[in-house]
Coordinates of C-alpha atoms and ligand atoms in Angstrom, one line a residue:
M11 CA 142.3 -230.9 11.0
P12 CA 144.5 -233.7 12.5
A13 CA 147.0 -232.3 15.0
A14 CA 150.0 -233.4 13.0
A15 CA 148.9 -231.6 9.8
R16 CA 148.2 -228.5 12.0
E17 CA 151.7 -228.3 13.5
T18 CA 153.6 -228.5 10.1
E19 CA 151.6 -225.8 8.4
P20 CA 153.0 -222.3 8.7
T21 CA 150.7 -219.9 10.6
L22 CA 150.6 -216.2 10.8
E23 CA 148.2 -215.3 13.6
I24 CA 147.6 -211.8 14.5
H25 CA 146.1 -213.1 17.8
D26 CA 148.2 -213.9 20.9
A27 CA 149.7 -217.3 20.2
S28 CA 149.6 -218.5 23.8
V29 CA 145.8 -217.9 24.1
L30 CA 145.2 -219.7 20.8
A31 CA 147.4 -222.6 22.1
W32 CA 145.3 -222.6 25.3
A33 CA 142.2 -222.9 23.2
R34 CA 143.7 -225.8 21.0
D35 CA 144.8 -227.7 24.1
T36 CA 141.3 -227.0 25.8
L37 CA 139.5 -228.5 22.7
D38 CA 141.9 -231.3 22.3
R39 CA 141.5 -232.3 26.0
A40 CA 137.7 -231.9 25.7
G41 CA 137.7 -234.4 22.8
D42 CA 133.9 -234.4 22.0
P43 CA 132.0 -231.5 20.7
R44 CA 129.7 -231.4 23.7
A45 CA 132.6 -230.9 26.0
M46 CA 134.0 -228.3 23.6
Q47 CA 130.7 -226.5 23.9
Q48 CA 131.0 -226.8 27.7
A49 CA 134.4 -225.0 27.5
V50 CA 132.7 -222.1 25.8
L51 CA 130.0 -222.0 28.5
D52 CA 132.7 -222.1 31.2
A53 CA 134.5 -219.1 29.9
V54 CA 131.3 -217.1 29.6
A55 CA 130.2 -218.0 33.2
G56 CA 133.9 -217.2 34.5
N57 CA 133.4 -213.7 32.9
A58 CA 129.9 -213.2 34.4
R59 CA 131.1 -214.1 37.8
W60 CA 134.5 -212.1 37.8
R61 CA 133.5 -209.0 35.6
G62 CA 129.9 -209.2 36.3
E63 CA 129.8 -209.7 40.2
E64 CA 133.3 -209.0 41.6
C65 CA 134.9 -206.2 39.7
L66 CA 134.7 -202.4 39.9
N67 CA 134.3 -201.9 36.1
L68 CA 135.6 -198.5 35.2
L69 CA 136.1 -199.0 31.5
A70 CA 134.8 -196.0 29.8
P71 CA 133.1 -197.6 26.8
E72 CA 131.0 -200.0 28.9
A73 CA 127.7 -199.8 30.5
P74 CA 125.5 -202.5 32.0
M75 CA 122.2 -203.0 30.3
S76 CA 119.0 -203.3 32.4
P77 CA 117.8 -206.9 32.8
T78 CA 114.9 -206.2 30.4
V79 CA 117.2 -204.9 27.6
R80 CA 119.8 -207.7 28.1
G81 CA 117.1 -210.2 28.0
L82 CA 116.0 -209.0 24.5
L83 CA 119.3 -209.9 23.1
S84 CA 118.2 -213.6 23.2
A85 CA 114.8 -212.8 21.9
E86 CA 113.2 -215.2 19.3
V87 CA 113.2 -212.3 16.8
G88 CA 117.0 -212.5 16.7
Q89 CA 116.8 -215.4 14.4
R90 CA 114.6 -213.6 11.8
A91 CA 115.8 -212.0 8.6
A92 CA 114.6 -208.5 7.8
E93 CA 116.7 -206.7 5.2
G94 CA 115.6 -203.3 3.8
H95 CA 113.6 -200.4 5.0
I96 CA 110.7 -200.5 7.4
G97 CA 107.3 -201.7 5.9
P98 CA 106.1 -204.5 3.7
A99 CA 106.6 -202.7 0.5
N100 CA 110.3 -202.2 1.3
R101 CA 111.3 -205.7 2.4
W102 CA 112.7 -208.5 0.3
F103 CA 111.2 -211.0 2.7
V104 CA 107.6 -211.5 3.9
G105 CA 106.6 -212.1 7.6
T106 CA 108.0 -208.9 8.9
K107 CA 104.7 -207.6 10.5
Y108 CA 106.0 -207.5 14.0
I109 CA 109.6 -206.8 13.0
D110 CA 108.2 -203.6 11.2
E111 CA 106.5 -202.7 14.4
I112 CA 109.6 -203.2 16.4
E113 CA 111.9 -201.2 14.1
A114 CA 109.3 -198.4 13.8
L115 CA 109.1 -198.1 17.5
C116 CA 112.9 -198.1 17.7
V117 CA 113.2 -195.3 15.2
E118 CA 110.5 -193.1 16.8
L119 CA 112.0 -193.7 20.3
L120 CA 115.4 -192.8 19.2
K121 CA 114.0 -189.5 17.6
R122 CA 112.5 -188.7 20.9
A123 CA 115.7 -189.6 23.0
F124 CA 117.8 -187.3 20.8
N125 CA 115.1 -184.7 19.8
A126 CA 116.0 -185.3 16.2
R127 CA 113.8 -185.4 13.0
Y128 CA 115.4 -188.6 11.7
A129 CA 117.1 -191.7 13.2
D130 CA 118.3 -195.1 11.9
H131 CA 118.4 -198.3 13.9
R132 CA 120.4 -200.6 11.6
L133 CA 124.0 -199.9 12.6
V134 CA 125.5 -203.0 14.1
A135 CA 128.3 -200.7 15.3
S136 CA 129.1 -197.1 15.6
M137 CA 132.0 -197.6 13.4
I138 CA 129.4 -198.4 10.7
G139 CA 127.7 -195.2 11.5
N140 CA 130.9 -193.3 10.8
M141 CA 131.4 -195.3 7.6
T142 CA 127.8 -194.3 6.6
V143 CA 128.7 -190.6 7.1
Y144 CA 131.8 -190.8 4.9
A145 CA 130.1 -192.9 2.2
A146 CA 127.1 -190.3 2.1
L147 CA 128.8 -187.0 2.5
T148 CA 132.3 -187.3 1.1
Q149 CA 133.9 -188.3 -2.3
P150 CA 137.2 -190.2 -2.4
G151 CA 140.1 -187.7 -2.4
D152 CA 138.3 -185.2 -0.3
A153 CA 140.0 -183.6 2.6
I154 CA 138.5 -184.1 6.2
M155 CA 139.8 -183.0 9.5
S156 CA 139.7 -185.0 12.7
V157 CA 141.2 -185.4 16.1
T158 CA 144.5 -187.2 16.6
Q159 CA 144.8 -190.3 18.7
P160 CA 146.9 -188.6 21.5
F161 CA 143.9 -186.3 22.0
G162 CA 141.4 -189.0 22.0
G163 CA 140.6 -189.3 18.3
H164 CA 139.3 -192.6 17.1
S165 CA 140.5 -194.7 14.2
S166 CA 137.1 -194.5 12.5
N167 CA 137.9 -190.9 11.6
R168 CA 141.6 -191.3 10.8
A169 CA 143.4 -192.8 7.9
D170 CA 143.6 -196.2 9.4
G171 CA 139.8 -196.5 9.6
P172 CA 136.7 -195.9 7.5
A173 CA 137.8 -192.4 6.6
G174 CA 141.0 -194.0 5.2
I175 CA 139.1 -196.8 3.4
R176 CA 137.0 -194.1 1.7
G177 CA 140.2 -192.6 0.3
L178 CA 139.9 -189.4 2.2
R179 CA 142.8 -187.1 2.9
V180 CA 142.9 -186.9 6.8
H181 CA 144.3 -183.8 8.5
D182 CA 144.4 -183.0 12.2
V183 CA 142.1 -180.8 14.2
P184 CA 144.7 -178.5 16.2
M185 CA 144.1 -179.1 20.0
D186 CA 145.4 -177.3 23.1
P187 CA 147.4 -179.8 25.1
I188 CA 146.6 -178.0 28.3
E189 CA 143.0 -177.1 27.9
L190 CA 142.3 -180.3 26.1
V191 CA 139.9 -178.5 23.7
V192 CA 140.2 -177.4 20.1
D193 CA 142.7 -174.5 19.4
L194 CA 140.1 -172.5 17.5
D195 CA 142.5 -170.0 16.1
A196 CA 144.9 -172.7 14.8
F197 CA 141.8 -174.5 13.4
A198 CA 140.5 -171.5 11.5
G199 CA 143.9 -171.1 9.9
A200 CA 144.5 -174.7 8.9
A201 CA 140.9 -175.2 7.8
R202 CA 140.9 -172.1 5.5
Q203 CA 144.0 -173.8 3.9
I204 CA 142.7 -177.4 3.7
R205 CA 139.1 -176.6 3.0
P206 CA 137.7 -179.9 4.4
T207 CA 134.5 -181.4 3.1
L208 CA 133.8 -182.6 6.7
V209 CA 135.2 -182.0 10.1
A210 CA 134.8 -185.0 12.4
L211 CA 134.4 -184.0 16.0
G212 CA 134.1 -186.1 19.2
A213 CA 136.7 -188.5 20.6
S214 CA 137.2 -191.6 22.6
M215 CA 139.1 -189.8 25.4
T216 CA 136.7 -187.0 25.9
L217 CA 136.6 -184.5 28.7
F218 CA 135.2 -181.2 27.5
P219 CA 132.7 -179.9 24.8
F220 CA 133.9 -179.0 21.3
P221 CA 133.2 -175.6 19.7
V222 CA 130.8 -177.0 17.2
R223 CA 129.0 -173.7 16.5
E224 CA 132.2 -171.8 15.8
M225 CA 133.7 -174.6 13.7
S226 CA 130.6 -175.1 11.7
A227 CA 130.6 -171.3 11.0
I228 CA 134.0 -171.5 9.6
V229 CA 133.7 -174.5 7.3
A230 CA 130.4 -173.1 6.0
E231 CA 132.5 -170.6 4.1
W232 CA 133.2 -173.2 1.5
G233 CA 130.2 -175.5 2.0
G234 CA 132.0 -177.8 4.4
R235 CA 130.2 -179.5 7.4
V236 CA 130.8 -180.7 10.9
F237 CA 129.7 -184.0 11.9
F238 CA 129.8 -185.2 15.6
D239 CA 131.0 -188.6 16.4
G240 CA 129.4 -188.8 19.8
A241 CA 130.3 -192.6 20.4
H242 CA 131.2 -192.0 24.1
Q243 CA 129.0 -189.0 24.8
L244 CA 125.8 -190.2 23.2
G245 CA 123.9 -190.8 26.5
L246 CA 125.3 -187.5 28.0
I247 CA 124.0 -185.6 24.9
G248 CA 120.6 -187.2 24.9
G249 CA 120.3 -186.7 28.5
G250 CA 121.1 -183.1 28.3
Q251 CA 124.3 -183.3 30.3
F252 CA 126.8 -182.3 27.6
Q253 CA 126.7 -180.2 24.5
D254 CA 123.9 -180.6 21.9
P255 CA 125.7 -181.1 18.6
L256 CA 122.6 -181.3 16.3
R257 CA 121.5 -177.8 17.6
E258 CA 124.9 -176.2 17.4
G259 CA 125.6 -176.9 13.7
S260 CA 126.6 -180.5 13.4
C261 CA 124.7 -182.1 10.5
V262 CA 124.8 -185.6 11.7
L263 CA 125.4 -187.2 15.2
T264 CA 126.6 -190.8 15.4
G265 CA 127.2 -192.7 18.7
S266 CA 127.6 -196.1 20.3
A267 CA 124.4 -197.5 21.9
G268 CA 126.5 -199.3 24.4
K269 CA 128.6 -196.7 25.9
T270 CA 127.0 -194.0 28.1
F271 CA 123.6 -194.7 26.4
S272 CA 123.7 -198.1 28.2
G273 CA 121.9 -200.0 25.5
P274 CA 123.1 -203.0 23.4
Q275 CA 126.5 -202.5 21.8
S276 CA 125.8 -201.2 18.4
G277 CA 125.3 -197.8 16.6
V278 CA 122.9 -194.8 16.5
I279 CA 122.7 -192.2 13.9
V280 CA 120.4 -189.1 13.9
W281 CA 120.0 -186.0 11.8
N282 CA 117.6 -183.2 11.2
D283 CA 118.1 -182.0 7.6
P284 CA 115.7 -183.9 5.1
A285 CA 118.3 -183.5 2.3
L286 CA 120.5 -185.9 4.2
T287 CA 117.9 -188.7 4.6
E288 CA 118.4 -190.3 1.1
P289 CA 122.2 -190.2 1.1
L290 CA 122.4 -191.5 4.6
T291 CA 119.9 -194.2 4.4
D292 CA 121.1 -195.4 1.0
A293 CA 124.6 -195.7 2.6
I294 CA 123.1 -197.8 5.3
F295 CA 121.0 -200.0 3.2
P296 CA 122.0 -201.8 0.8
T297 CA 125.7 -200.5 1.3
L298 CA 126.6 -201.3 5.0
A299 CA 123.7 -203.3 6.6
A300 CA 121.8 -206.3 5.5
T301 CA 120.4 -208.5 8.3
H302 CA 120.8 -206.1 11.2
Q303 CA 120.0 -208.2 14.2
V304 CA 116.4 -207.4 15.1
N305 CA 117.0 -208.7 18.6
R306 CA 119.5 -205.9 18.9
V307 CA 117.0 -203.4 17.5
A308 CA 114.4 -204.5 20.1
A309 CA 116.9 -204.0 22.9
L310 CA 117.9 -200.7 21.6
A311 CA 114.3 -199.6 21.5
A312 CA 113.7 -200.8 25.1
A313 CA 116.9 -199.0 26.3
A314 CA 115.6 -195.8 24.5
A315 CA 112.4 -196.0 26.4
E316 CA 114.3 -196.4 29.8
F317 CA 116.4 -193.5 28.6
L318 CA 113.4 -191.2 28.2
A319 CA 112.5 -192.1 31.9
F320 CA 115.8 -192.0 33.6
G321 CA 118.5 -190.6 31.1
P322 CA 118.8 -187.1 32.6
V323 CA 119.1 -188.2 36.2
Y324 CA 121.4 -191.1 35.5
M325 CA 123.6 -189.2 33.1
A326 CA 124.0 -186.2 35.5
Q327 CA 125.1 -188.6 38.3
I328 CA 127.7 -190.2 35.9
V329 CA 129.3 -186.7 35.4
V330 CA 129.2 -185.9 39.2
N331 CA 130.8 -189.3 39.9
A332 CA 133.6 -188.7 37.3
Q333 CA 134.4 -185.3 38.8
A334 CA 134.3 -186.7 42.3
L335 CA 136.6 -189.6 41.3
A336 CA 139.1 -187.5 39.5
A337 CA 139.3 -185.0 42.5
A338 CA 139.6 -187.9 44.9
L339 CA 142.5 -189.3 43.0
Q340 CA 144.2 -186.1 42.6
A341 CA 143.9 -185.6 46.3
R342 CA 145.6 -189.0 46.7
D343 CA 148.7 -187.9 44.7
V344 CA 147.6 -189.4 41.4
P345 CA 148.0 -186.6 38.9
M346 CA 144.9 -186.1 36.8
L347 CA 144.6 -184.2 33.5
A348 CA 142.7 -180.9 33.5
A349 CA 142.8 -180.6 37.3
H350 CA 142.9 -176.7 36.7
K351 CA 139.4 -176.8 35.1
G352 CA 137.4 -179.2 37.2
F353 CA 138.9 -182.4 35.5
T354 CA 136.0 -183.4 33.3
R355 CA 132.6 -182.6 32.0
T356 CA 131.8 -186.2 30.9
H357 CA 131.9 -189.8 32.2
Q358 CA 135.7 -189.9 31.9
A359 CA 138.8 -189.0 34.0
I360 CA 142.2 -189.3 32.8
A361 CA 145.2 -190.1 35.0
D362 CA 148.8 -189.3 33.9
V363 CA 150.4 -192.5 35.2
R364 CA 153.8 -192.1 33.6
A365 CA 155.4 -191.9 37.2
F366 CA 153.8 -195.3 38.1
G367 CA 155.1 -197.2 35.2
G368 CA 152.7 -196.2 32.4
G369 CA 149.2 -197.0 31.5
E370 CA 149.7 -200.5 30.5
A371 CA 151.5 -201.7 33.7
V372 CA 149.0 -199.7 35.8
A373 CA 145.9 -201.1 34.1
E374 CA 147.3 -204.6 34.6
R375 CA 148.1 -204.0 38.3
L376 CA 144.6 -202.5 38.9
A377 CA 142.9 -205.5 37.1
E378 CA 144.9 -207.8 39.5
A379 CA 142.9 -206.0 42.2
N380 CA 139.6 -206.4 40.2
I381 CA 139.5 -202.7 39.2
I382 CA 139.1 -202.5 35.5
T383 CA 140.3 -199.4 33.5
N384 CA 142.3 -199.1 30.3
K385 CA 145.6 -197.6 29.2
N386 CA 145.2 -194.5 27.1
L387 CA 147.3 -192.2 25.0
I388 CA 147.5 -188.7 26.4
P389 CA 148.8 -185.5 24.8
T390 CA 152.3 -185.9 26.0
D391 CA 152.5 -189.3 24.1
A392 CA 153.6 -189.6 20.5
P393 CA 151.0 -191.4 18.2
A394 CA 153.5 -194.1 17.7
A395 CA 153.5 -194.9 21.5
W396 CA 150.0 -196.2 21.1
D397 CA 150.9 -199.6 22.8
H398 CA 152.7 -198.0 25.8
P399 CA 150.8 -194.8 26.5
G400 CA 151.3 -192.7 29.6
G401 CA 147.7 -192.4 30.5
L402 CA 144.8 -194.3 32.2
R403 CA 141.2 -193.7 31.2
I404 CA 138.6 -194.1 34.0
G405 CA 134.8 -194.2 33.4
T406 CA 132.0 -194.1 35.8
T407 CA 129.0 -195.2 33.8
E408 CA 128.8 -198.7 35.2
V409 CA 129.4 -197.9 38.8
T410 CA 126.9 -195.2 38.7
R411 CA 124.2 -197.5 37.3
W412 CA 124.9 -199.9 40.2
G413 CA 124.0 -197.0 42.4
M414 CA 127.3 -195.7 43.7
T415 CA 127.7 -192.0 44.4
E416 CA 130.4 -189.6 45.7
P417 CA 131.2 -191.5 48.9
E418 CA 131.9 -194.7 46.8
M419 CA 134.0 -192.6 44.4
A420 CA 136.2 -191.6 47.4
R421 CA 136.5 -195.3 48.4
I422 CA 137.4 -196.4 44.8
A423 CA 140.1 -193.7 44.7
D424 CA 141.4 -195.1 48.1
L425 CA 141.6 -198.6 46.5
M426 CA 143.3 -197.3 43.3
A427 CA 145.7 -195.2 45.2
D428 CA 146.6 -198.2 47.4
V429 CA 147.6 -200.2 44.2
L430 CA 149.3 -197.2 42.4
H431 CA 151.4 -196.2 45.5
E432 CA 152.0 -199.9 46.3
R433 CA 150.7 -199.6 49.8
R434 CA 148.9 -202.9 49.9
G435 CA 149.1 -206.1 47.9
S436 CA 146.6 -206.8 45.1
A437 CA 144.8 -209.6 47.1
A438 CA 144.0 -207.2 49.8
V439 CA 142.6 -204.6 47.6
R440 CA 140.8 -207.2 45.6
A441 CA 138.8 -208.3 48.7
D442 CA 137.8 -204.7 49.3
A443 CA 136.8 -204.2 45.7
I444 CA 134.7 -207.3 45.7
E445 CA 133.1 -206.1 49.1
L446 CA 132.3 -202.7 47.5
R447 CA 130.9 -204.1 44.4
R448 CA 128.7 -206.7 46.3
A449 CA 127.3 -203.8 48.4
F450 CA 125.4 -202.6 45.3
P451 CA 123.7 -205.5 43.9
T452 CA 120.7 -203.8 42.2
L453 CA 120.8 -202.0 38.8
Q454 CA 119.3 -198.5 39.0
F455 CA 117.6 -196.3 36.4
C456 CA 115.5 -198.9 34.8
F457 CA 111.8 -199.9 35.3
P458 CA 111.3 -202.4 38.2
P459 CA 110.8 -206.0 36.9
E460 CA 107.2 -207.0 36.4
A461 CA 105.7 -208.7 39.4
Ligands
PLP29 C1 134.0 -196.4 20.5 C2 134.1 -195.4 19.5 C3 133.8 -195.7 18.0 C4 133.3 -197.1 17.7 O1 132.1 -197.4 18.2 P1 131.6 -199.0 18.2 O2 130.2 -198.8 18.7 O3 132.5 -199.7 19.1 O4 131.8 -199.4 16.7 C5 133.8 -194.7 17.1 N1 134.2 -193.4 17.5 C6 134.6 -193.1 18.7 C7 135.1 -191.8 19.0 C8 134.6 -194.1 19.7 O5 135.1 -193.9 21.0

């Protein structure tokens, strides 16, 4: 489009106007398509250098993939089309001999990683896994219950996500704002009134286990079911470092492959009841997945194999590190949630940073110093405050995989406290953050590269 025509057209962009303007300027200045492509490569390289080599990444939903797993994302098979279920009789396209092998290996590895009878590999996101559950196990107009956002609930289980798209009536799972667990008595009362078809447990801000067994028993009174959205805790669950929802009464476990599980960003779904296999897999194909990125499936399979070898030890250290980092921050006068009960049983620690300007400002200041976290709603926030929450969410998955342990958690807490208490400028803290990151150049908990 010529520049003149572009400027006279009315635009309504949901994206940040200044960043889009930067991109237009960059492309205009580049002039020819080859230079335009170079601009893309430059941005990718910039991120790889900064986030990959110079930052302490404490973003809870992230995990570094092993070189083998990451390499598979650019595998030849990523350009092949393979819709349908595994096996030549189930495919629309021919030529899937090796693709069937890759996908079957992935399914069987996932079953082993999660000790489940059934697994599916075709979810390009965990969001789609939750949509699968709603499509398969609910009817429009049904009531469900899920955790609200200030307690860590995720849009996928609320009215503004897949549950809402399915036309479900979404009610709140009552939570205890101090203990940060389900208020079981309040839940029993509310659930017996609402009689939900499904109760979605699990959350994005997640510190402690859910009473899956007790809640499953309550909803079973009217044939309701519990499903566990373990997006964040998937690795912890598979590694035996958290609760075990499938054995506690949850009918399905969904999760993100790229969070604690440390595989390629995408979704995992596992279950044990044969009666669920047809509804769930029908919802996946042909409803929610077509070409499903076989390169990603290969990476997921390879990550699951690594997980079988290293998962329990890796996941245990993640939790130890989260507890150590939370305790170290609290000791440096950064108030942490759930200090009275050991801070956390997961990869996350949550700081209450209202006294330091709120989550948004604090996350920005830390990022200036190459320490990457995110603003987060906490129970004292109103849901409407989603953009200016009082909390800061801190995750230890990535620093753990780089080999950091408790002494480094104390060091990270020093650096964070320096920023929050404004003891040192961001440039000075940044230099220390880079030095700490560079002292751990080798990714752990994966097979050594072939000689
Ligand atoms: C991250 C998250 C999701 C979405 O997962 P994606 O893999 O990013 O699609 C769903 N539910 C919860 C609780 C999450 O934290």
